PDB file of C-alpha atoms in Angstrom:
ATOM      1  CA  UNK A 109      13.648  10.158  19.614  1.00 71.00           C
ATOM      2  CA  UNK A 110      14.441  11.415  16.120  1.00 79.00           C
ATOM      3  CA  UNK A 111      13.660  14.916  14.879  1.00 90.00           C
ATOM      4  CA  UNK A 112      12.959  13.555  11.406  1.00 97.00           C
ATOM      5  CA  UNK A 113       9.638  12.033  10.355  1.00 98.00           C
ATOM      6  CA  UNK A 114       9.500   8.251  10.598  1.00 99.00           C
ATOM      7  CA  UNK A 115       7.675   5.959   8.176  1.00 99.00           C
ATOM      8  CA  UNK A 116       7.286   2.220   7.778  1.00 99.00           C
ATOM      9  CA  UNK A 117       6.643   0.632   4.388  1.00 99.00           C
ATOM     10  CA  UNK A 118       5.539  -2.907   3.588  1.00 98.00           C
ATOM     11  CA  UNK A 119       6.368  -4.709   0.336  1.00 96.00           C
ATOM     12  CA  UNK A 120       9.168  -2.166   0.064  1.00 98.00           C
ATOM     13  CA  UNK A 121      11.693  -4.163  -1.919  1.00 95.00           C
ATOM     14  CA  UNK A 122      10.433  -3.391  -5.414  1.00 94.00           C
ATOM     15  CA  UNK A 123       7.779  -1.585  -7.418  1.00 94.00           C
ATOM     16  CA  UNK A 124       5.644   1.018  -5.693  1.00 95.00           C
ATOM     17  CA  UNK A 125       6.940   0.152  -2.232  1.00 97.00           C
ATOM     18  CA  UNK A 126      10.546   0.710  -3.268  1.00 97.00           C
ATOM     19  CA  UNK A 127       9.576   3.879  -5.119  1.00 97.00           C
ATOM     20  CA  UNK A 128       7.933   5.224  -1.972  1.00 98.00           C
ATOM     21  CA  UNK A 129      11.022   4.347   0.064  1.00 99.00           C
ATOM     22  CA  UNK A 130      13.302   6.240  -2.315  1.00 98.00           C
ATOM     23  CA  UNK A 131      10.989   9.261  -2.407  1.00 98.00           C
ATOM     24  CA  UNK A 132      10.623   9.449   1.365  1.00 99.00           C
ATOM     25  CA  UNK A 133      14.348   8.969   1.902  1.00 99.00           C
ATOM     26  CA  UNK A 134      14.931  11.942  -0.404  1.00 98.00           C
ATOM     27  CA  UNK A 135      12.561  13.910   1.851  1.00 98.00           C
ATOM     28  CA  UNK A 136      14.663  13.074   4.924  1.00 98.00           C
ATOM     29  CA  UNK A 137      12.444  10.425   6.465  1.00 99.00           C
ATOM     30  CA  UNK A 138      13.806   7.760   8.773  1.00 99.00           C
ATOM     31  CA  UNK A 139      12.487   4.522   7.304  1.00 99.00           C
ATOM     32  CA  UNK A 140      11.849   0.950   8.345  1.00 99.00           C
ATOM     33  CA  UNK A 141      11.141  -1.320   5.378  1.00 99.00           C
ATOM     34  CA  UNK A 142       9.801  -4.848   5.036  1.00 98.00           C
ATOM     35  CA  UNK A 143       9.717  -7.424   2.250  1.00 97.00           C
ATOM     36  CA  UNK A 144       9.333 -11.196   2.069  1.00 95.00           C
ATOM     37  CA  UNK A 145      12.823 -11.635   0.637  1.00 95.00           C
ATOM     38  CA  UNK A 146      16.061  -9.711   0.991  1.00 96.00           C
ATOM     39  CA  UNK A 147      15.160  -6.907  -1.428  1.00 97.00           C
ATOM     40  CA  UNK A 148      14.013  -4.467   1.269  1.00 98.00           C
ATOM     41  CA  UNK A 149      17.102  -5.040   3.445  1.00 97.00           C
ATOM     42  CA  UNK A 150      19.303  -4.464   0.396  1.00 98.00           C
ATOM     43  CA  UNK A 151      17.448  -1.255  -0.478  1.00 98.00           C
ATOM     44  CA  UNK A 152      17.665  -0.154   3.146  1.00 98.00           C
ATOM     45  CA  UNK A 153      21.451  -0.407   2.971  1.00 98.00           C
ATOM     46  CA  UNK A 154      21.451   1.970   0.004  1.00 98.00           C
ATOM     47  CA  UNK A 155      19.106   4.440   1.690  1.00 98.00           C
ATOM     48  CA  UNK A 156      20.544   4.334   5.185  1.00 97.00           C
ATOM     49  CA  UNK A 157      17.290   2.859   6.466  1.00 98.00           C
ATOM     50  CA  UNK A 158      16.366  -0.124   8.609  1.00 98.00           C
ATOM     51  CA  UNK A 159      14.590  -3.222   7.344  1.00 99.00           C
ATOM     52  CA  UNK A 160      13.273  -6.635   8.263  1.00 98.00           C
ATOM     53  CA  UNK A 161      12.226  -9.655   6.253  1.00 98.00           C
ATOM     54  CA  UNK A 162       8.601 -10.552   6.751  1.00 98.00           C
ATOM     55  CA  UNK A 163       5.160 -10.920   5.244  1.00 96.00           C
ATOM     56  CA  UNK A 164       2.048  -8.793   5.608  1.00 96.00           C
ATOM     57  CA  UNK A 165       0.212 -12.090   6.025  1.00 95.00           C
ATOM     58  CA  UNK A 166       1.922 -12.673   9.375  1.00 97.00           C
ATOM     59  CA  UNK A 167       0.834 -10.585  12.355  1.00 97.00           C
ATOM     60  CA  UNK A 168       4.112 -11.366  14.134  1.00 98.00           C
ATOM     61  CA  UNK A 169       6.057  -9.831  11.245  1.00 98.00           C
ATOM     62  CA  UNK A 170       3.945  -6.678  11.332  1.00 99.00           C
ATOM     63  CA  UNK A 171       4.515  -6.488  15.081  1.00 99.00           C
ATOM     64  CA  UNK A 172       8.267  -6.789  14.528  1.00 99.00           C
ATOM     65  CA  UNK A 173       8.162  -4.033  11.908  1.00 99.00           C
ATOM     66  CA  UNK A 174       6.357  -1.647  14.251  1.00 99.00           C
ATOM     67  CA  UNK A 175       8.568  -2.569  17.210  1.00 99.00           C
ATOM     68  CA  UNK A 176      11.702  -1.987  15.134  1.00 99.00           C
ATOM     69  CA  UNK A 177      10.530   1.523  14.302  1.00 99.00           C
ATOM     70  CA  UNK A 178       9.454   2.347  17.843  1.00 98.00           C
ATOM     71  CA  UNK A 179      12.659   0.987  19.381  1.00 98.00           C
ATOM     72  CA  UNK A 180      14.884   2.829  16.931  1.00 98.00           C
ATOM     73  CA  UNK A 181      13.038   6.132  16.607  1.00 98.00           C
ATOM     74  CA  UNK A 182      10.387   6.322  19.324  1.00 98.00           C
ATOM     75  CA  UNK A 183       7.578   7.255  16.955  1.00 98.00           C
ATOM     76  CA  UNK A 184       5.813   6.375  13.691  1.00 99.00           C
ATOM     77  CA  UNK A 185       4.542   9.309  11.669  1.00 99.00           C
ATOM     78  CA  UNK A 186       3.601   7.492   8.487  1.00 99.00           C
ATOM     79  CA  UNK A 187       2.652   4.034   7.274  1.00 99.00           C
ATOM     80  CA  UNK A 188       2.577   2.898   3.662  1.00 99.00           C
ATOM     81  CA  UNK A 189       0.612  -0.328   3.329  1.00 98.00           C
ATOM     82  CA  UNK A 190       1.911  -1.569   0.004  1.00 95.00           C
ATOM     83  CA  UNK A 191       0.598  -5.085  -0.316  1.00 86.00           C
ATOM     84  CA  UNK A 192       2.545  -6.545  -3.202  1.00 63.00           C
ATOM     85  CA  UNK A 193       1.208  -9.670  -4.882  1.00 58.00           C
ATOM     86  CA  UNK A 194      -0.085 -13.001  -3.691  1.00 56.00           C
ATOM     87  CA  UNK A 195       2.504 -15.742  -3.104  1.00 49.00           C
ATOM     88  CA  UNK A 196       3.316 -17.714  -6.232  1.00 44.00           C
ATOM     89  CA  UNK A 197       1.974 -20.853  -4.588  1.00 42.00           C
ATOM     90  CA  UNK A 198      -1.570 -19.580  -5.057  1.00 49.00           C
ATOM     91  CA  UNK A 199      -3.475 -20.282  -8.239  1.00 49.00           C
ATOM     92  CA  UNK A 200      -3.343 -17.955 -11.242  1.00 46.00           C
ATOM     93  CA  UNK A 201      -6.961 -16.975 -10.728  1.00 45.00           C
ATOM     94  CA  UNK A 202      -6.311 -16.415  -7.024  1.00 45.00           C
ATOM     95  CA  UNK A 203      -3.465 -14.046  -7.856  1.00 48.00           C
ATOM     96  CA  UNK A 204      -6.021 -12.134  -9.852  1.00 49.00           C
ATOM     97  CA  UNK A 205      -4.862 -12.039 -13.458  1.00 47.00           C
ATOM     98  CA  UNK A 206      -6.553 -14.198 -16.039  1.00 52.00           C
ATOM     99  CA  UNK A 207      -4.608 -13.731 -19.294  1.00 50.00           C
ATOM    100  CA  UNK A 208      -7.510 -15.063 -21.332  1.00 57.00           C
ATOM    101  CA  UNK A 209      -9.740 -12.280 -20.068  1.00 55.00           C
ATOM    102  CA  UNK A 210     -12.323 -14.741 -18.797  1.00 57.00           C
ATOM    103  CA  UNK A 211     -13.535 -14.145 -15.288  1.00 52.00           C
ATOM    104  CA  UNK A 212     -14.132 -17.743 -14.083  1.00 72.00           C
ATOM    105  CA  UNK A 213     -15.599 -15.946 -11.093  1.00 80.00           C
ATOM    106  CA  UNK A 214     -17.399 -18.916  -9.578  1.00 84.00           C
ATOM    107  CA  UNK A 215     -14.399 -21.213 -10.026  1.00 83.00           C
ATOM    108  CA  UNK A 216     -12.252 -19.296  -7.549  1.00 86.00           C
ATOM    109  CA  UNK A 217     -11.889 -21.553  -4.487  1.00 89.00           C
ATOM    110  CA  UNK A 218     -12.604 -20.360  -0.965  1.00 91.00           C
ATOM    111  CA  UNK A 219      -8.936 -20.674  -0.024  1.00 92.00           C
ATOM    112  CA  UNK A 220      -8.022 -18.106  -2.674  1.00 89.00           C
ATOM    113  CA  UNK A 221     -10.691 -15.688  -1.498  1.00 91.00           C
ATOM    114  CA  UNK A 222      -9.428 -16.017   2.083  1.00 94.00           C
ATOM    115  CA  UNK A 223      -5.826 -15.486   0.970  1.00 93.00           C
ATOM    116  CA  UNK A 224      -6.720 -12.324  -0.917  1.00 92.00           C
ATOM    117  CA  UNK A 225      -8.809 -11.112   2.024  1.00 95.00           C
ATOM    118  CA  UNK A 226      -5.683 -11.442   4.179  1.00 95.00           C
ATOM    119  CA  UNK A 227      -3.441  -9.851   1.568  1.00 93.00           C
ATOM    120  CA  UNK A 228      -5.570  -6.930   0.381  1.00 94.00           C
ATOM    121  CA  UNK A 229      -7.642  -6.092   3.456  1.00 96.00           C
ATOM    122  CA  UNK A 230      -6.858  -7.702   6.798  1.00 97.00           C
ATOM    123  CA  UNK A 231      -3.185  -6.722   6.636  1.00 96.00           C
ATOM    124  CA  UNK A 232      -4.306  -3.081   6.756  1.00 98.00           C
ATOM    125  CA  UNK A 233      -6.661  -3.764   9.662  1.00 98.00           C
ATOM    126  CA  UNK A 234      -3.874  -5.505  11.588  1.00 98.00           C
ATOM    127  CA  UNK A 235      -1.424  -2.698  10.914  1.00 99.00           C
ATOM    128  CA  UNK A 236      -3.986  -0.145  12.080  1.00 99.00           C
ATOM    129  CA  UNK A 237      -4.376  -2.042  15.347  1.00 99.00           C
ATOM    130  CA  UNK A 238      -0.626  -1.812  15.913  1.00 99.00           C
ATOM    131  CA  UNK A 239       0.041   1.832  15.037  1.00 99.00           C
ATOM    132  CA  UNK A 240      -3.110   3.678  16.100  1.00 99.00           C
ATOM    133  CA  UNK A 241      -2.309   3.803  19.828  1.00 98.00           C
ATOM    134  CA  UNK A 242       1.268   5.106  19.425  1.00 98.00           C
ATOM    135  CA  UNK A 243       0.144   7.570  16.760  1.00 99.00           C
ATOM    136  CA  UNK A 244      -2.590   8.914  19.031  1.00 99.00           C
ATOM    137  CA  UNK A 245      -0.106   9.208  21.905  1.00 98.00           C
ATOM    138  CA  UNK A 246       2.319  11.251  19.799  1.00 98.00           C
ATOM    139  CA  UNK A 247      -0.388  13.559  18.450  1.00 98.00           C
ATOM    140  CA  UNK A 248      -1.254  11.982  15.120  1.00 99.00           C
ATOM    141  CA  UNK A 249      -0.011  10.253  12.010  1.00 99.00           C
ATOM    142  CA  UNK A 250      -0.904   9.306   8.460  1.00 99.00           C
ATOM    143  CA  UNK A 251      -1.594   5.917   6.890  1.00 99.00           C
ATOM    144  CA  UNK A 252      -1.660   5.429   3.119  1.00 99.00           C
ATOM    145  CA  UNK A 253      -2.975   2.218   1.592  1.00 98.00           C
ATOM    146  CA  UNK A 254      -1.879   1.291  -1.919  1.00 96.00           C
ATOM    147  CA  UNK A 255      -4.910  -0.263  -3.571  1.00 93.00           C
ATOM    148  CA  UNK A 256      -5.725  -0.566  -7.289  1.00 87.00           C
ATOM    149  CA  UNK A 257      -8.034   0.885  -9.928  1.00 81.00           C
ATOM    150  CA  UNK A 258     -10.113  -2.271  -9.751  1.00 78.00           C
ATOM    151  CA  UNK A 259     -11.266  -1.375  -6.236  1.00 84.00           C
ATOM    152  CA  UNK A 260     -13.688   1.106  -7.798  1.00 82.00           C
ATOM    153  CA  UNK A 261     -13.984  -0.292 -11.323  1.00 76.00           C
ATOM    154  CA  UNK A 262     -13.886  -4.104 -11.014  1.00 77.00           C
ATOM    155  CA  UNK A 263     -12.456  -5.832 -14.066  1.00 73.00           C
ATOM    156  CA  UNK A 264     -12.994  -9.415 -15.166  1.00 73.00           C
ATOM    157  CA  UNK A 265      -9.253  -9.978 -15.471  1.00 72.00           C
ATOM    158  CA  UNK A 266      -8.805  -9.203 -11.772  1.00 75.00           C
ATOM    159  CA  UNK A 267     -11.805 -10.860 -10.093  1.00 79.00           C
ATOM    160  CA  UNK A 268     -10.314 -11.079  -6.609  1.00 76.00           C
ATOM    161  CA  UNK A 269      -9.884  -7.319  -6.561  1.00 80.00           C
ATOM    162  CA  UNK A 270     -13.505  -7.302  -5.418  1.00 86.00           C
ATOM    163  CA  UNK A 271     -11.902  -7.619  -1.981  1.00 90.00           C
ATOM    164  CA  UNK A 272     -10.313  -4.195  -2.417  1.00 90.00           C
ATOM    165  CA  UNK A 273     -13.754  -2.649  -2.090  1.00 91.00           C
ATOM    166  CA  UNK A 274     -13.715  -3.695   1.562  1.00 94.00           C
ATOM    167  CA  UNK A 275     -10.527  -1.688   2.045  1.00 95.00           C
ATOM    168  CA  UNK A 276     -12.202   1.404   0.623  1.00 95.00           C
ATOM    169  CA  UNK A 277     -14.970   1.078   3.197  1.00 96.00           C
ATOM    170  CA  UNK A 278     -12.571   0.443   6.068  1.00 98.00           C
ATOM    171  CA  UNK A 279     -10.524   3.510   5.172  1.00 98.00           C
ATOM    172  CA  UNK A 280     -13.605   5.694   5.451  1.00 98.00           C
ATOM    173  CA  UNK A 281     -14.633   4.087   8.752  1.00 99.00           C
ATOM    174  CA  UNK A 282     -11.142   4.524  10.203  1.00 99.00           C
ATOM    175  CA  UNK A 283     -10.952   8.150   9.067  1.00 99.00           C
ATOM    176  CA  UNK A 284     -14.304   8.878  10.707  1.00 99.00           C
ATOM    177  CA  UNK A 285     -13.317   7.216  13.975  1.00 99.00           C
ATOM    178  CA  UNK A 286      -9.765   8.517  14.413  1.00 99.00           C
ATOM    179  CA  UNK A 287      -9.861  11.900  12.714  1.00 99.00           C
ATOM    180  CA  UNK A 288     -10.267  13.586  16.100  1.00 99.00           C
ATOM    181  CA  UNK A 289      -6.960  11.972  17.123  1.00 99.00           C
ATOM    182  CA  UNK A 290      -5.304  13.572  14.081  1.00 99.00           C
ATOM    183  CA  UNK A 291      -4.709  10.168  12.506  1.00 99.00           C
ATOM    184  CA  UNK A 292      -5.463  10.187   8.810  1.00 99.00           C
ATOM    185  CA  UNK A 293      -5.988   7.277   6.425  1.00 99.00           C
ATOM    186  CA  UNK A 294      -6.275   7.492   2.638  1.00 99.00           C
ATOM    187  CA  UNK A 295      -6.166   5.081  -0.302  1.00 98.00           C
ATOM    188  CA  UNK A 296      -4.118   5.539  -3.467  1.00 97.00           C
ATOM    189  CA  UNK A 297      -5.384   3.698  -6.545  1.00 92.00           C
ATOM    190  CA  UNK A 298      -2.707   3.460  -9.249  1.00 87.00           C
ATOM    191  CA  UNK A 299      -3.617   2.823 -12.850  1.00 78.00           C
ATOM    192  CA  UNK A 300      -1.371   1.231 -15.464  1.00 74.00           C
ATOM    193  CA  UNK A 301       2.245   1.808 -14.423  1.00 77.00           C
ATOM    194  CA  UNK A 302       5.376   1.474 -16.494  1.00 84.00           C
ATOM    195  CA  UNK A 303       6.941  -1.154 -14.230  1.00 80.00           C
ATOM    196  CA  UNK A 304       4.689  -3.662 -15.973  1.00 73.00           C
ATOM    197  CA  UNK A 305       4.027  -4.421 -19.634  1.00 74.00           C
ATOM    198  CA  UNK A 306       0.425  -3.653 -20.543  1.00 70.00           C
ATOM    199  CA  UNK A 307      -1.431  -4.337 -23.796  1.00 74.00           C
ATOM    200  CA  UNK A 308      -1.396  -1.308 -26.081  1.00 79.00           C
ATOM    201  CA  UNK A 309      -5.190  -1.390 -26.143  1.00 75.00           C
ATOM    202  CA  UNK A 310      -5.278  -0.656 -22.421  1.00 74.00           C
ATOM    203  CA  UNK A 311      -2.753   2.170 -22.617  1.00 73.00           C
ATOM    204  CA  UNK A 312      -4.708   3.580 -25.556  1.00 71.00           C
ATOM    205  CA  UNK A 313      -7.794   3.784 -23.351  1.00 76.00           C
ATOM    206  CA  UNK A 314      -6.049   6.146 -20.914  1.00 73.00           C
ATOM    207  CA  UNK A 315      -6.940   9.804 -21.635  1.00 67.00           C
ATOM    208  CA  UNK A 316      -3.326  10.866 -21.063  1.00 61.00           C
ATOM    209  CA  UNK A 317      -2.271   8.240 -23.631  1.00 60.00           C
ATOM    210  CA  UNK A 318       0.577   6.802 -21.566  1.00 69.00           C
ATOM    211  CA  UNK A 319       1.317   4.598 -18.610  1.00 64.00           C
ATOM    212  CA  UNK A 320       2.146   6.157 -15.280  1.00 70.00           C
ATOM    213  CA  UNK A 321       5.417   6.095 -13.422  1.00 80.00           C
ATOM    214  CA  UNK A 322       6.086   4.549 -10.049  1.00 91.00           C
ATOM    215  CA  UNK A 323       7.613   7.885  -9.051  1.00 93.00           C
ATOM    216  CA  UNK A 324       4.287   9.606  -9.766  1.00 95.00           C
ATOM    217  CA  UNK A 325       2.587   7.316  -7.282  1.00 94.00           C
ATOM    218  CA  UNK A 326       5.398   7.768  -4.761  1.00 97.00           C
ATOM    219  CA  UNK A 327       5.157  11.561  -4.806  1.00 98.00           C
ATOM    220  CA  UNK A 328       1.399  11.275  -4.288  1.00 97.00           C
ATOM    221  CA  UNK A 329       1.990   9.047  -1.275  1.00 98.00           C
ATOM    222  CA  UNK A 330       4.582  11.487   0.076  1.00 99.00           C
ATOM    223  CA  UNK A 331       2.048  14.302  -0.204  1.00 99.00           C
ATOM    224  CA  UNK A 332      -0.591  12.334   1.704  1.00 99.00           C
ATOM    225  CA  UNK A 333       1.893  11.557   4.466  1.00 99.00           C
ATOM    226  CA  UNK A 334       2.949  15.182   4.780  1.00 98.00           C
ATOM    227  CA  UNK A 335       1.496  18.097   6.719  1.00 98.00           C
ATOM    228  CA  UNK A 336       0.469  19.583   3.363  1.00 98.00           C
ATOM    229  CA  UNK A 337      -2.325  16.976   3.346  1.00 99.00           C
ATOM    230  CA  UNK A 338      -3.233  17.624   6.964  1.00 98.00           C
ATOM    231  CA  UNK A 339      -6.939  18.074   6.151  1.00 99.00           C
ATOM    232  CA  UNK A 340      -7.153  15.098   3.780  1.00 99.00           C
ATOM    233  CA  UNK A 341      -8.512  11.850   5.208  1.00 99.00           C
ATOM    234  CA  UNK A 342     -10.870   9.053   4.226  1.00 98.00           C
ATOM    235  CA  UNK A 343     -10.223   9.729   0.550  1.00 98.00           C
ATOM    236  CA  UNK A 344      -9.668   7.526  -2.477  1.00 95.00           C
ATOM    237  CA  UNK A 345      -7.120   9.180  -4.750  1.00 94.00           C
ATOM    238  CA  UNK A 346      -6.785   7.895  -8.303  1.00 89.00           C
ATOM    239  CA  UNK A 347      -3.386   8.125  -9.993  1.00 84.00           C
ATOM    240  CA  UNK A 348      -4.412   6.770 -13.367  1.00 80.00           C
ATOM    241  CA  UNK A 349      -4.077   9.387 -16.091  1.00 69.00           C
ATOM    242  CA  UNK A 350      -7.839   9.935 -16.150  1.00 74.00           C
ATOM    243  CA  UNK A 351      -8.743   6.315 -16.848  1.00 74.00           C
ATOM    244  CA  UNK A 352     -12.356   5.755 -15.788  1.00 70.00           C
ATOM    245  CA  UNK A 353     -12.547   9.439 -14.836  1.00 52.00           C
TER     246      UNK A 353
END
C-alpha cells in the first residue's frame, strides 16, 4: 500500500491525457496509464509510472487497468476518464468533425452512433462499475471525466457530441448516489486548446481572445482530484476562456 495518492488515466499517451499524467506526476501521484498504442507506456517510462496498452472500448482492458493499479498500489484515489478520439476506421462524420460545417445529422449511420455511445459515455459507466467498490472500501475517491464544450452547446460540426449530454446526466446521477460514500464525480469541458489548429474566427469568438493550454486543463483536473475540491461533485466545469459563458 502506497502512501502517495494513486490515479489511473485513460487515453494518456497524448493531448489532455498526457498533460494530466505529467501534472499529477509532478504532484507526487503514483500513476497507471493506458493508451491504444505505445505512447502511454513510453510516457510512463519518463514519469516513473506504470502503463498498459488498451482501449476504453474494451471492458477487459479497463479491468486490466484497474487490476494493475490495485495490485501495485492497493488503492485508487483518482480516475481521469480521458476518452481520446474515435478509431480512424470510423467515418469522418462518426468521428464528429465535418470540415464543411454541414451537419448531415440524419446521414450518420447507427453504427457510428453506437460507437460514439461506447466511446463518450459507456466507457465512463464501465469504469465507474470497476472503481466504485474499491473506492468506497478505502473511504472515497474522485473521478473526473474529460468531455467537451459541445456537451452543453451542441455544434453542427460535431453532431455526435450530442452523446456527451448523456455523460453530463450520468455524472449528476452518480454524484447523487455515491456522495455519501465520499466518491465524487465531475466533468471538465475544455474549449479550444492549443494542441489543435483552430480557425481564427473561432479563436476570435473567445472572450479571452486566445486558445487554452493543455496544462490549464490538467491543473483543473488535478484540483478536482485533490482534497481541495472535497466538497465539489456532480459539477460541469468549463475551461474555455469564457466561450459561451
